[in-house]
């Protein structure tokens, strides 16, 4: 407690001293020691035991230190360092030095000499290591200073022979981070011998300590990352490390080999024990493949991941990775994949009925069997069968990347990917389905493969099914039976899981438009038409029938002969579906009907686009008319807003910009209207009622500005300034209105002060942008700031009022890419008449499924709101895991909300909608000191306000009274 | 010469009755104690009289290790311990300890109750035998006695299957038992570190087979089952190996879960049901998926699988899927080979009215797996057991060719002797080590370094100490040993001048050493004395007397040879 009090005293003392310092800025002295160091000094002097001192240091480390006082603190610390006998305290001081030297705005070159000095006299290995770490921090802070870097490298080389692995580790790290890259540049570093950093580090590849070996490889990788071209000679050294006893060494070595193989893909390396030579990248590929069957799963993951990025490897080696020569009792056996392929090509359907169709055939020459694959043989076969799902996922990813670059490989790996659809872990299944989708351009599914793929449609996991639908959207099917099979399975899926309706329709849309010729022969069967008899008209509301029609209509789009096969009711259904499900059913060229042309040819660049030009022009018109009479301005604004809104509806790609601009103009319009109010001319007490309009306008402008700031993705800083400026104007308006209506001065006083603070805040945040705001409200305001500070509230209000009237309308620069965040709640649909019944006091779970577009960081911002009929509102924070990310800019929220209420007499509707939470302080950068350390959990979680951004859905619920 | 001796009593070039005797550094260990399925006479158990004809086995064996609970690895245990007589420790993993008695009891029932055998072990004997068992954890090093230690590694194959490392001093043997290198639905893959044993004893059931990926098998299996069930048919899956039943249960259960199927699955009461109870308990021994998800749900708590009810026996179109290995002559083998009519015992002829499909779900490592394990462990020698001789031959040749290590495949009763060269640890005093370190650079692991010291062998430990300390410890006085050598040089100059020349010459050559010219005319290099004197007979010849102690032998001899070459001509 005493210590605490003392600290407070010092802190207060601090303030005073600093102010003095400011005033006497010309006399630059070190005399007014920054208070931090003073307090620390006293604390440390007071410390009687090392443990005490350590405590003080730990306490000290929790608080940030300003850049200007860093040096003083460092001096104090160093002073204590020399005196200290206990190595743990020295260690802490060393680590603090490192931390302090990272402070922004502090140039650490002054402490480097001291650090190197104390390094030379230090005996404890741990402290040595920590000091080297500090030097590393200093060195990375001063990347341009060649001389310092050379010196540090020298120090590191000197300590490389230390007996402790920790010290050697740090030295290597230092070398990796600071070792000079180019020998020519270092000539000015006078006298210091230029060292070949690569060679020095390379020598430690054979260190006796595995940790040091790892550090050496990591340092080498660090050199590579910094742009140094590694020598090819490293390759052989690295290959030896692949058989190291320690997994971290092997893991790092795999990385190094990969790096070298990317640097010198075409070099030729000899194959040991033979005279042949192969390309380096092939050799490296073989070696990394071998590591896929390593004993440690970390290494296996690493190896599998890296395989994916080796695109230059020759196709011969690539295809080996999927090859595993089977045998049974020394006789060659074909894999199930080969058999399936053969069966398929021989026309036989479905296998396995015959006993012994997998019986081994020809004898194998025992000498020719190679049980240890030297090269890439079977790497993926092993990787995909691995025990750890991490390895399997990595292997699938690698497979994906390689298949994307090589169509022939894509064809070959298909069987294996299809097999992965049956993995025991859902993540792996999902990953392999996604992979398949990515490579689907290169492949055509055989019927038996399609069969396996489709079997997964029955999976009970929604994600898997939807991923599979997406896969089917872009799959090539080879036969009409395939299409039929897919349709049948999809319909089966639809009956089993009716919630998949939309996804299945969408899938069939693409399936139809991709394979019109394959669908054509199926049409009579699918529509169950008969040449002679009229068949019954199917039920139009049957989702399965709609699914079939979606397939057929989309196929018919590019197949003009198809409509001839339709029966009458099909045409009627077409007309109905074209209207009700226009996103699924395309416009068809039907006999006797005119095709409504969609008109726009898509290949016009945005700037030539007439609608874009229109947008530009209408905005410019508004901005150019600064001094129109109030009536005219208002009208023009109203027209323009209307135009923009309509434009946004018509042109979906311009919707974001149009909406954004329209909102801004609306704010301006509101502001103008509010200022036109008569209330300004009349004595205050009479106009209580009218002032409602002005204050409502102020409130609305505030809301709109928040929407502008947080609901659009792609808003840049220059727009934010304008938005904040508008908000400031709204706040001024509010202040004025309150001044005129409120009685008494007291509330006004507080408001006034608050407003001035806001202005100050604005100035601090956007100081860089102020020059752009010539002639604006804030510009004038800042000019008058000193006067405002001292004047009375009434006077302030008066000044503000005139300034608001005089200020000009700021031009809002249009951002490049802007999209309005939007959300659609798919489920609950809000159609049900059956109330959701539950016992009052208990909870009922409501499934929510919504798609979100253009929402940044939805995990933190999107909330679900439930409004009960009694006005009670409940806000629910969905779990981060409930958000899925199916594509860029798109998110999907699948979550459950729990409803509960006291008993009602009859069922009633609750409203569910999505909210976008915002917090304007999140835009302000954080202080650098706190990074990494213990964060104070204050700012991140708070919510300043929310904006509803989806249509609300009504859900019928009925809490019943509990039965006794 | 120290050596490791290995004698298989069973499983030498054969499958079944695994029992291998290992003598390592004076310790005798018995690995597995199994029975043979193919015999019902004395041959079904290993011939323990090989160990001793009279007296108890306890005196001859230090410990017995059981790798897993299959009867061909533990079936003879009660007979061995209770009827032949062994009271020493029996080591096995906990799941094996739990499930083994169930299987032994089952085996006893069939042998005694069904076949009516007399002179068989009793239930009490099984219980008594199990009391001698010591359970070991994975990777736990168990000290059997002061020198012998064993350590278990995960082997896959069945729940609780383990590979054992037996180590005495620096000599070690690894016995794999049965193992599986590809993970399946409920077990992980076998794993061993780079322990570099002197000998690796590995099974070789599938020495000549490389299997297809397990995914194809699983997919085929599930597809066939699914199709039949959808058709309304019934599926009968006879599984004879415990462990495989669980594998198929997990496979079916997860499939049912995923596909949301409702058809019931039954499994027979009895052995599988009892064992399943233990499967639920030993989650740490299963694979990643089961270990990760068991908090939400234990995968062995089947939702769709229930115990069998006889009322479901009649069925219109069943299908049989037979996993594993069907021995020739069994009903299973006949059905698989396509016979439509079966002759049962008692002349009864049964018509086979079902579709038959064959699938292998064996949990043994294939040839590639065996090679992979050998590669992981990096042994000096390999010994193959638990396989057929012809197939072993192939694998042996491959191992010798690929790894360049010698490989053995003894038949039952045949002894393999491996000479070993165990390393002997020598303690060095810190003082000496530091002193030597100070002289040179860091010790380099790859290069030998010369070190001066005295080796003291006392009792059975070795110590390397500095010679002073050795003298002190042994209470001996130090003797000075000095070498002197005369070098004749033709020189007509005076001794003093001569000495000066020698001094300047040495000074220029031996830059790293301290060369001094003493006032009495002699020259010292470190502790080596060089004196110049005129030859008593020939004044034209000068004699250089070089004298050094034993410790400076290296420098001294170098100096002599240098001086013998003569001095450079004075310029």
Tab-separated table of N, CA and C in Angstrom, chain B residues 22 40 117 274-275 290:
chain	number	residue	atom	x	y	z
B	22	UNK	N	14.927	-64.566	-25.681
B	22	UNK	CA	16.020	-63.658	-25.996
B	22	UNK	C	16.965	-63.619	-24.807
B	40	UNK	N	-4.239	-79.449	-31.843
B	40	UNK	CA	-4.914	-79.620	-30.554
B	40	UNK	C	-4.160	-80.633	-29.684
B	117	UNK	N	-11.620	-81.592	-23.366
B	117	UNK	CA	-10.231	-81.937	-23.104
B	117	UNK	C	-9.966	-82.019	-21.617
B	274	UNK	N	-18.390	-58.201	-24.271
B	274	UNK	CA	-17.580	-58.027	-23.066
B	274	UNK	C	-16.356	-57.171	-23.356
B	275	UNK	N	-15.725	-57.488	-24.482
B	275	UNK	CA	-14.506	-56.748	-24.819
B	275	UNK	C	-14.825	-55.286	-25.098
B	290	UNK	N	-11.186	-40.637	-32.299
B	290	UNK	CA	-11.933	-41.090	-31.124
B	290	UNK	C	-11.459	-40.353	-29.886
